[in-house]
Coordinates of C-alpha atoms and ligand atoms in Angstrom, one line a residue:
M222 CA -0.4 229.1 57.9
K223 CA -1.1 226.1 60.0
Q224 CA 1.1 223.2 59.7
Y225 CA -0.2 219.9 60.2
H226 CA 2.0 217.3 61.3
N227 CA 2.2 213.1 61.2
Y228 CA 0.6 211.2 63.8
I229 CA 3.1 208.5 65.1
N230 CA 2.9 206.5 68.0
G231 CA 0.2 208.7 69.8
D232 CA 2.1 211.9 68.9
W233 CA 2.1 214.7 66.4
I234 CA 5.3 214.7 64.7
E235 CA 7.0 217.1 62.2
A236 CA 8.3 216.1 58.9
I237 CA 11.3 216.9 57.0
D238 CA 8.9 218.5 54.3
S239 CA 5.5 219.8 53.8
Q240 CA 3.1 220.6 51.0
A241 CA 0.5 223.1 50.4
N242 CA -3.4 221.8 50.1
I243 CA -5.0 224.1 47.3
N244 CA -8.6 224.5 46.7
P245 CA -9.6 223.5 43.4
S246 CA -12.5 225.9 43.2
D247 CA -10.2 228.7 44.5
L248 CA -6.7 228.7 43.7
G249 CA -6.0 231.5 45.9
D250 CA -7.3 229.7 49.0
T251 CA -4.8 227.4 50.9
L252 CA -5.9 224.7 53.3
G253 CA -2.5 224.8 55.1
H254 CA 0.3 222.9 54.7
Y255 CA 0.8 219.1 55.3
A256 CA 3.7 217.2 56.2
R257 CA 5.4 215.2 54.0
A258 CA 7.4 212.0 55.5
D259 CA 10.4 210.6 54.2
Q260 CA 11.5 207.0 54.3
K261 CA 12.8 207.3 57.9
Q262 CA 10.0 208.5 59.5
T263 CA 7.7 206.5 57.3
Q264 CA 9.8 203.3 58.9
E265 CA 9.5 204.7 62.2
A266 CA 5.8 204.8 62.0
I267 CA 5.7 201.1 61.0
D268 CA 8.0 200.1 63.4
C269 CA 5.5 201.7 66.3
A270 CA 3.0 200.1 64.5
H271 CA 4.6 196.7 64.8
H272 CA 5.5 196.8 68.2
A273 CA 1.6 198.1 69.2
F274 CA 0.4 194.8 67.3
Q275 CA 1.1 192.5 70.1
S276 CA -1.1 193.9 72.7
W277 CA -3.7 195.5 70.3
S278 CA -4.3 192.1 69.4
M279 CA -5.2 190.8 72.2
S280 CA -7.7 193.8 73.1
S281 CA -10.9 193.1 74.2
I282 CA -13.5 193.6 71.6
Q283 CA -15.5 195.9 73.8
T284 CA -12.4 198.5 74.0
R285 CA -12.2 198.0 70.3
F286 CA -15.8 198.6 70.1
N287 CA -15.9 201.7 72.4
C288 CA -13.1 203.4 70.1
L289 CA -14.7 202.9 66.6
D290 CA -18.3 203.8 67.9
M291 CA -16.6 207.0 69.5
I292 CA -15.1 207.7 66.1
G293 CA -18.3 207.2 64.2
S294 CA -20.2 209.6 66.7
E295 CA -17.9 212.0 66.4
I296 CA -17.7 212.1 62.4
L297 CA -21.5 212.3 62.3
A298 CA -21.7 214.7 65.2
R299 CA -19.3 217.4 63.0
K300 CA -20.7 216.0 59.2
E301 CA -21.0 219.5 58.0
E302 CA -17.5 221.0 59.1
L303 CA -16.0 217.8 57.8
G304 CA -18.1 218.1 54.5
S305 CA -17.0 221.7 53.9
L306 CA -13.6 220.7 54.6
L307 CA -13.9 217.8 52.0
A308 CA -15.7 220.1 49.3
R309 CA -13.1 222.8 49.8
E310 CA -10.0 220.4 49.5
E311 CA -11.6 217.6 46.8
G312 CA -14.1 219.9 44.8
K313 CA -16.9 217.9 45.3
P314 CA -20.1 219.6 46.0
I315 CA -21.3 220.3 49.7
A316 CA -24.0 218.1 49.7
E317 CA -22.0 215.3 47.8
A318 CA -19.2 216.0 50.5
T319 CA -21.5 215.9 53.8
G320 CA -23.1 212.5 52.3
E321 CA -19.6 211.1 52.2
V322 CA -18.8 212.2 55.6
I323 CA -21.9 210.3 56.8
R324 CA -21.0 207.3 55.2
A325 CA -17.7 207.4 56.8
G326 CA -19.4 207.9 60.2
Q327 CA -22.1 204.9 59.3
I328 CA -18.8 202.6 58.6
F329 CA -17.1 203.3 61.7
K330 CA -20.5 202.3 63.3
F331 CA -20.8 199.2 61.5
Y332 CA -17.2 197.9 62.2
A333 CA -17.8 198.8 65.8
G334 CA -20.6 196.6 66.0
E335 CA -18.6 193.7 64.0
A336 CA -15.9 193.9 66.7
L337 CA -18.5 192.6 68.9
R338 CA -19.8 189.8 66.4
L339 CA -16.3 188.1 66.0
Q340 CA -17.0 184.4 65.5
G341 CA -15.4 181.2 65.2
E342 CA -16.5 177.7 63.9
H343 CA -16.3 174.7 66.4
L344 CA -16.4 171.1 64.7
P345 CA -16.2 167.4 65.1
S346 CA -13.1 165.9 63.8
V347 CA -13.2 163.1 61.2
R348 CA -11.2 161.2 63.8
P349 CA -12.1 160.1 66.9
N350 CA -11.8 161.7 70.3
I351 CA -10.3 165.2 68.6
S352 CA -12.8 168.4 67.9
V353 CA -11.5 171.4 65.5
E354 CA -11.9 175.0 66.0
V355 CA -11.4 177.4 63.0
N356 CA -11.0 181.1 64.3
R357 CA -9.9 184.3 62.6
S358 CA -6.3 186.1 63.4
P359 CA -5.6 189.7 62.4
L360 CA -2.6 189.7 60.1
G361 CA -0.5 192.4 62.0
V362 CA 0.6 195.7 60.5
V363 CA -1.8 196.9 57.6
G364 CA -0.4 199.3 55.3
I365 CA -3.5 201.7 54.1
I366 CA -3.2 203.4 50.6
T367 CA -5.7 205.6 49.5
P368 CA -6.7 207.9 46.3
W369 CA -8.0 211.4 46.4
N370 CA -11.6 210.8 45.4
F371 CA -13.1 209.8 48.2
P372 CA -11.1 211.2 51.1
I373 CA -12.8 210.1 53.8
A374 CA -15.2 207.5 53.1
I375 CA -12.4 205.1 51.5
P376 CA -10.1 205.6 54.5
A377 CA -12.7 204.9 56.6
W378 CA -13.5 201.7 54.8
K379 CA -10.3 200.7 55.4
I380 CA -9.0 201.9 58.7
A381 CA -12.2 200.8 60.6
P382 CA -12.2 196.9 59.7
A383 CA -8.5 196.8 60.0
L384 CA -8.7 198.0 63.8
A385 CA -12.1 195.7 64.5
Y386 CA -10.3 192.7 63.7
G387 CA -7.2 193.5 65.7
N388 CA -4.7 195.0 63.4
T389 CA -2.5 197.8 63.7
V390 CA -2.3 200.5 61.0
V391 CA -0.1 202.7 59.3
F392 CA -2.3 205.0 57.0
K393 CA -1.3 207.3 54.0
P394 CA -3.5 209.1 52.1
A395 CA -3.3 210.5 48.8
E396 CA -0.8 213.7 48.1
L397 CA -4.0 215.9 46.8
T398 CA -6.1 215.3 49.6
P399 CA -4.5 215.0 53.5
G400 CA -6.8 217.7 54.7
S401 CA -9.8 215.1 55.5
A402 CA -7.1 212.3 56.4
W403 CA -5.7 214.6 59.0
A404 CA -9.2 215.4 60.2
L405 CA -10.3 211.8 60.5
A406 CA -6.8 211.1 62.4
E407 CA -7.1 213.4 64.6
I408 CA -10.7 212.3 65.8
I409 CA -8.9 208.7 65.9
S410 CA -6.4 210.0 68.3
R411 CA -8.8 210.9 70.8
S412 CA -10.8 207.7 70.7
G413 CA -8.8 206.0 73.5
L414 CA -6.6 203.6 71.0
P415 CA -3.1 202.8 72.7
E416 CA -0.1 204.4 71.0
G417 CA 1.1 203.2 68.0
V418 CA -2.3 201.2 66.9
F419 CA -3.0 204.0 64.3
N420 CA -0.6 205.9 62.5
L421 CA -1.0 208.7 59.8
V422 CA 1.9 209.2 57.7
M423 CA 1.5 211.9 54.7
G424 CA 3.5 211.9 52.0
A425 CA 4.2 211.1 48.5
G426 CA 3.6 207.8 47.3
T427 CA 6.9 206.7 45.9
T428 CA 8.3 207.4 49.5
V429 CA 6.0 206.8 51.9
G430 CA 3.8 204.1 49.8
Q431 CA 6.8 202.4 48.3
T432 CA 8.4 202.1 52.2
F433 CA 4.8 200.3 53.0
I434 CA 4.9 198.1 50.3
N435 CA 8.4 197.0 50.8
S436 CA 8.5 196.6 54.6
P437 CA 8.7 193.1 55.9
K438 CA 7.1 194.3 58.9
V439 CA 3.8 195.5 57.0
A440 CA 1.9 192.3 56.6
G441 CA -1.0 193.3 54.1
I442 CA -1.6 196.3 51.9
T443 CA -4.9 197.5 50.9
F444 CA -4.8 199.7 48.1
T445 CA -7.3 202.1 46.0
G446 CA -6.0 203.9 43.1
S447 CA -5.2 203.6 39.4
Q448 CA -4.3 200.6 37.7
S449 CA -0.5 201.4 37.5
T450 CA 0.2 202.1 40.9
G451 CA -1.7 198.8 41.6
G452 CA 0.4 196.8 39.5
R453 CA 3.4 198.1 41.3
V454 CA 1.9 197.2 44.6
A455 CA 1.1 194.0 43.5
Q456 CA 4.9 193.1 42.1
A457 CA 6.2 194.0 45.6
C458 CA 3.7 192.5 47.5
V459 CA 4.2 189.3 45.6
S460 CA 7.9 189.1 45.9
R461 CA 8.0 189.2 49.5
G462 CA 5.1 187.2 50.2
A463 CA 2.6 190.0 51.8
K464 CA -1.1 189.7 51.6
F465 CA -2.5 192.4 49.4
Q466 CA -6.0 193.6 48.1
L467 CA -6.3 196.2 45.2
E468 CA -9.4 198.2 44.0
M469 CA -8.4 200.4 41.3
G470 CA -10.3 201.8 37.9
G471 CA -13.6 201.4 35.8
K472 CA -15.2 201.9 32.8
N473 CA -18.8 201.3 33.6
P474 CA -21.6 200.6 31.4
L475 CA -24.9 201.7 31.9
V476 CA -27.2 199.9 29.6
V477 CA -30.7 201.5 28.3
L478 CA -33.4 199.6 27.0
K479 CA -36.3 200.9 25.0
D480 CA -38.8 199.5 27.6
S481 CA -37.2 201.6 30.2
N482 CA -38.8 204.8 31.6
L483 CA -36.9 207.5 29.9
T484 CA -37.0 210.1 32.5
T485 CA -35.4 208.1 35.2
A486 CA -33.0 206.4 32.7
V487 CA -31.9 210.1 31.8
E488 CA -31.4 210.9 35.5
Y489 CA -29.4 207.9 36.4
A490 CA -27.2 208.5 33.6
L491 CA -26.6 211.9 34.5
N492 CA -26.0 211.3 38.2
G493 CA -23.7 208.1 37.4
A494 CA -22.0 209.5 34.5
Y495 CA -21.1 213.4 35.6
F496 CA -21.9 213.7 39.2
S497 CA -18.8 213.9 41.4
T498 CA -17.3 215.4 38.3
G499 CA -17.2 211.8 36.7
Q500 CA -14.4 211.2 39.4
R501 CA -15.9 208.1 40.6
C502 CA -14.4 204.6 39.7
T503 CA -18.2 203.2 39.4
A504 CA -18.9 206.5 37.0
S505 CA -21.0 205.2 33.7
S506 CA -18.6 206.6 31.3
R507 CA -20.5 204.5 28.7
L508 CA -24.2 204.8 27.9
I509 CA -25.2 201.8 26.1
I510 CA -28.2 202.7 24.3
E511 CA -31.2 200.5 22.2
D512 CA -31.2 201.9 18.8
A513 CA -35.2 202.6 19.1
I514 CA -34.6 205.2 21.8
H515 CA -30.8 206.1 21.2
D516 CA -31.9 209.8 19.5
Q517 CA -34.5 210.1 22.1
F518 CA -32.2 209.5 25.1
V519 CA -29.5 212.0 23.7
D520 CA -31.9 214.9 23.6
A521 CA -33.3 214.5 26.7
L522 CA -29.5 213.7 28.5
T523 CA -28.5 217.0 26.6
E524 CA -31.1 219.3 27.7
K525 CA -30.4 218.1 31.4
L526 CA -26.7 218.0 30.6
T527 CA -26.1 221.5 29.4
A528 CA -28.2 223.0 32.3
L529 CA -26.0 221.9 35.1
K530 CA -24.5 224.2 37.1
V531 CA -20.8 224.3 37.1
G532 CA -19.3 226.1 40.2
N533 CA -17.5 226.4 43.5
A534 CA -17.9 223.5 45.5
L535 CA -19.1 225.3 48.5
D536 CA -21.9 227.2 46.7
K537 CA -25.1 225.1 47.7
T538 CA -26.3 225.7 44.0
T539 CA -23.4 224.3 42.5
Q540 CA -24.3 220.8 40.6
L541 CA -20.9 219.9 39.2
G542 CA -17.6 220.8 41.0
P543 CA -14.2 221.6 39.8
V544 CA -11.9 218.9 38.4
A545 CA -9.6 217.9 41.2
S546 CA -6.3 218.9 39.9
Q547 CA -4.8 220.9 37.3
S548 CA -3.2 217.3 35.9
Q549 CA -6.5 215.8 36.0
L550 CA -8.1 218.7 34.2
D551 CA -5.0 218.0 31.7
Q552 CA -6.0 214.6 31.4
N553 CA -9.4 215.2 30.8
M554 CA -8.7 217.9 27.8
K555 CA -6.1 215.1 26.7
Y556 CA -9.1 212.8 26.2
I557 CA -11.4 215.2 24.7
A558 CA -8.7 215.6 22.1
I559 CA -8.4 211.8 21.6
G560 CA -12.2 211.2 21.3
Q561 CA -12.1 214.1 18.3
D562 CA -9.2 212.7 16.6
E563 CA -10.5 209.4 16.2
G564 CA -13.5 211.0 14.5
A565 CA -16.0 210.7 17.3
T566 CA -19.0 213.3 17.5
E567 CA -18.7 215.6 20.7
H568 CA -22.3 216.3 20.5
V569 CA -22.4 218.5 24.2
R570 CA -18.7 220.3 24.2
G571 CA -16.7 220.3 27.2
G572 CA -13.8 222.7 27.7
C573 CA -12.0 224.6 30.7
L574 CA -14.3 227.3 32.0
D575 CA -13.5 230.8 33.9
L576 CA -15.7 231.3 36.8
A577 CA -15.7 234.1 39.3
T578 CA -12.9 232.6 41.2
P579 CA -10.0 230.8 39.5
G580 CA -10.5 227.2 39.7
H581 CA -9.7 223.7 37.3
Y582 CA -13.4 224.2 36.0
M583 CA -14.5 222.5 32.9
S584 CA -18.2 221.9 31.6
P585 CA -19.3 218.4 30.7
S586 CA -18.8 216.6 27.6
L587 CA -20.8 213.6 25.8
F588 CA -19.6 212.2 22.6
I589 CA -22.4 210.6 21.0
E590 CA -22.8 207.2 18.5
T591 CA -19.6 206.3 19.3
D592 CA -17.4 203.0 18.6
N593 CA -16.6 201.0 21.8
K594 CA -13.4 199.9 21.0
A595 CA -12.1 203.8 20.3
R596 CA -9.7 204.7 23.4
I597 CA -12.1 206.9 24.9
N598 CA -14.4 203.8 25.3
Q599 CA -11.6 201.5 26.4
E600 CA -9.6 203.7 28.8
E601 CA -10.8 205.0 32.3
I602 CA -10.7 209.0 31.7
F603 CA -12.0 210.1 35.4
G604 CA -13.6 213.0 34.3
P605 CA -17.0 214.3 33.2
I606 CA -17.0 213.1 29.9
A607 CA -19.4 210.1 28.8
T608 CA -20.0 208.3 25.3
T609 CA -23.2 207.0 23.9
I610 CA -23.0 203.7 22.0
R611 CA -25.9 202.6 19.9
V612 CA -26.8 198.9 20.1
A613 CA -29.4 196.9 18.2
D614 CA -30.6 194.7 21.3
L615 CA -30.0 193.3 24.6
E616 CA -27.5 190.5 23.4
E617 CA -25.3 193.2 21.6
A618 CA -25.6 195.6 24.7
I619 CA -24.4 192.8 27.1
A620 CA -21.4 192.0 24.7
T621 CA -20.7 195.9 24.2
A622 CA -20.9 196.3 28.0
N623 CA -18.7 193.1 28.5
D624 CA -15.9 194.3 26.1
T625 CA -13.7 196.4 28.5
P626 CA -10.6 195.1 30.7
F627 CA -12.6 196.7 33.8
G628 CA -15.5 195.0 35.6
L629 CA -16.4 197.4 38.3
S630 CA -19.8 198.2 38.3
A631 CA -22.5 197.8 35.3
G632 CA -26.0 199.1 35.3
I633 CA -29.1 198.5 33.3
C634 CA -32.6 200.3 32.8
T635 CA -35.6 198.3 31.5
A636 CA -39.1 197.5 32.5
S637 CA -38.5 193.7 31.7
L638 CA -37.8 191.5 34.9
S639 CA -36.3 188.8 32.2
S640 CA -34.0 191.3 30.5
A641 CA -32.9 192.7 33.9
T642 CA -32.2 189.1 34.9
K643 CA -30.2 188.1 31.9
F644 CA -27.9 191.3 32.4
K645 CA -27.6 190.4 36.1
T646 CA -26.5 186.9 35.1
E647 CA -24.4 187.8 32.0
C648 CA -22.7 191.2 33.0
E649 CA -18.8 190.9 34.0
A650 CA -18.8 193.2 36.8
G651 CA -18.5 192.7 40.7
M652 CA -21.7 195.1 41.1
V653 CA -24.7 195.1 39.1
M654 CA -27.3 198.2 39.2
I655 CA -30.9 197.7 37.9
N656 CA -33.0 200.8 37.3
L657 CA -30.3 202.6 39.3
P658 CA -27.0 204.6 38.6
T659 CA -23.9 202.7 38.6
A660 CA -22.4 204.8 41.3
G661 CA -23.7 204.6 44.4
V662 CA -23.1 201.6 47.1
D663 CA -24.5 200.6 50.6
Y664 CA -21.5 200.4 53.1
H665 CA -22.8 197.0 54.7
V666 CA -22.3 194.9 51.8
P667 CA -19.2 194.0 49.6
F668 CA -17.7 196.1 47.3
G669 CA -15.5 195.5 44.6
G670 CA -14.9 194.3 41.0
T671 CA -14.0 191.6 38.7
K672 CA -11.3 191.8 35.7
Q673 CA -8.6 194.7 36.3
S674 CA -11.0 196.7 38.5
S675 CA -10.0 194.6 41.5
Y676 CA -7.6 192.0 42.7
G677 CA -8.2 190.1 46.3
S678 CA -11.0 189.9 48.5
R679 CA -14.1 192.2 48.7
E680 CA -13.7 195.4 50.7
Q681 CA -16.8 196.4 53.0
G682 CA -19.1 194.4 55.2
R683 CA -19.0 191.5 56.6
Y684 CA -16.4 190.3 53.6
A685 CA -14.0 192.5 54.8
A686 CA -12.8 190.3 57.1
E687 CA -11.2 187.9 54.4
F688 CA -8.7 190.5 54.0
Y689 CA -7.9 191.8 57.4
T690 CA -7.8 188.6 59.2
S691 CA -5.9 184.7 58.3
V692 CA -7.6 181.7 59.4
K693 CA -6.5 179.3 62.0
T694 CA -7.6 175.7 62.3
A695 CA -6.9 174.3 65.8
Y696 CA -7.4 170.5 66.5
I697 CA -8.0 169.7 69.9
G698 CA -7.2 166.1 71.2
T699 CA -9.7 165.1 74.1
Ligands
NAD983 P1 -2.8 206.8 42.3 O1 -2.7 205.0 41.7 O2 -2.0 208.2 41.6 O3 -2.7 207.0 43.6 C1 -3.2 206.4 44.7 C2 -2.5 206.3 45.8 O4 -1.0 205.3 45.5 C3 -2.3 207.7 46.3 O5 -2.0 207.5 48.1 C4 -0.6 207.4 45.9 O6 0.2 208.5 46.6 C5 -0.1 206.3 46.3 N1 0.8 206.0 45.3 C6 1.5 206.3 44.3 N2 2.8 205.6 43.9 C7 2.9 204.6 44.7 C8 3.9 203.8 44.7 N3 4.7 203.6 43.8 N4 3.8 202.6 45.8 C9 2.8 203.1 46.8 N5 1.8 203.8 46.6 C10 1.9 204.9 46.0 O7 -4.8 207.2 41.9 P2 -5.5 208.6 42.3 O8 -4.9 209.5 41.0 O9 -5.1 208.9 43.4 O10 -7.1 207.8 42.4 C11 -7.7 207.7 41.1 C12 -7.7 206.2 40.6 O11 -8.7 205.7 42.0 C13 -8.6 205.6 39.6 O12 -8.4 204.9 38.7 C14 -10.2 205.5 40.0 O13 -10.6 204.6 39.6 C15 -9.4 204.7 41.2 N6 -10.3 204.4 42.4 C16 -11.0 202.9 42.7 C17 -12.0 202.8 43.6 C18 -12.2 201.3 43.6 O14 -12.9 201.2 44.8 N7 -12.2 200.6 42.9 C19 -12.2 204.0 44.3 C20 -11.6 205.2 44.1 C21 -10.9 205.5 43.2

C-alpha cells in the first residue's frame, strides 16, 4: 500500500506514524497510508516556512502569477481524476466532487491574477511637504487548518491568497481527507515555488494544529472547522497576539413564502438541505414555511426526498453519497433520536442503510412542524437531516430565521421584491440567497458569516487581502 509523506522545505519526508485513508462508500477500499507528523516535524516545517519568508515576501508578482496559474491549470486539466479521488475519500457524489475540483482550479487562477493587481494608495498629507503611502505587506508564515467536507476547495481558497500576497504556508488538512490535500500539494511542489514557501504537514489536530496555533513563528492562523475547535484556536491566538480568522458552523434557514414557485422552492430545499449529504456549512437545515403552503411543500419535498438515490459516490447515478465517517454517522443517528425524544414528527424516516458495498450510508430524514427552540433546530447536525417550521407570515419567518446562534447563509423563495428586500436587509447572515439554495457560492466574492459562524475578516475574492496582509502607512518628507 502506497505511503504518502509530508512535504517540507521542498522534500517529501516520512513521518513517525501514518494512517489509512478509507473510502466511506466502500470500507474495504483503502486509498493509501498518509503521514502523521509529530510536534518535532511540525516545528521543522514552521522553521522552514519562516526561513523562506524573507525572500518570498520580496518575490516578483510575475513569479507568483506563474506559480499560481500553473497550479490552477493543472487542477483544471486533471479535474476528472482529482474529482474521483475526492469522491472516493470524502463520499461526495462524483459530479459534485468534480465541481469542487473545478472551483479549486478557478480559485488558483483568480489569485494568480490578484498577484498582478496588488495596489497601494498615494495620498497628500495634511502637513506641508509630506506625502503619504498606504501599502499592504504580507504577514509572514500563515498556518492553514482545514476541515474534511471540502477537502480541495477550502485548502485552495486559503493557500492561493496566502501565496499571492507574499506569505509562506504551513498547511494541515483534516485527518479524514488527506488524499485531496496530498494531490494538491504534489501539484504545488512542481509549480516553481522556492523550497520552504509551501509545506504540507498531515497529522492530528491536537499535535500539528496545536503546534501551529502555539508557535510564535506563525504570524496568522486561518481556520475552518467546528465551533468548538475554533474556540481553542481563538484562545491560543489571542494569548500570543497572532492574527486569526475563523469559519465555523451554520444552521441556515430557507424561508419559503406562499407566493413562491413551489416547484423551484422544493428543488432549492432539496439541494440546500440534502446534497453533499447535508455536510455543508451552508446547508439549509431549517426550512421555514409560510402556513398557507406548508402542507403542499411537505408533500412535494417528501416525494422528491424519498426518490433520492443513496449510493456509492463513484456511481454516476448516485444523488446522495455516504456520510463521511462513522463518527459523523453516529452523530446523525444521535440527533434523529434527540428529535424524536423532543416530540418532533419524523415525517421521512432516516436510518442506516446496507448497500452493495459496506459504507456509512443513511437515508435522509425530514422532521416537520418543529419548534425552532428544539435542539435539532439550534445545534449544527451536519447530516442529511432537515426540519420544517411553520410560520404565519414574513415577519415571523424573519424572526425565526434569526433565532439561532449562527449566521452564515440565509435564503428566501418569494415572488415579491419587497419581501425579498426586507429579508435581505433584516436577516442576520453573512450571505443571503434570493430564489436560490442557501449553499452554492461564487469564488470571486467574499464568503463568511455573522454571529458564531465566523470571526475575523472575510475569505475569498479581493476581501481575502484583509487577512493575508497588514497595512503599512509611510510618511515621506520631501
Ligand atoms: P473540526 O473542528 O473537527 O476540525 C477542523 C480542523 O481542525 C481539522 O483539520 C482538525 O484536525 C483541526 N483541529 C482539531 N483540533 C485542533 C486543535 N486543538 N488545534 C488546532 N487544530 C485542530 O471540524 P471538521 O469536523 O473537520 O469540520 C466540520 C465543521 O466545519 C462543521 O462545523 C462545519 O460547519 C465547518 N465548516 C465551516 C465552513 C465555513 O466556511 N464556515 C466550511 C466548511 C466546514
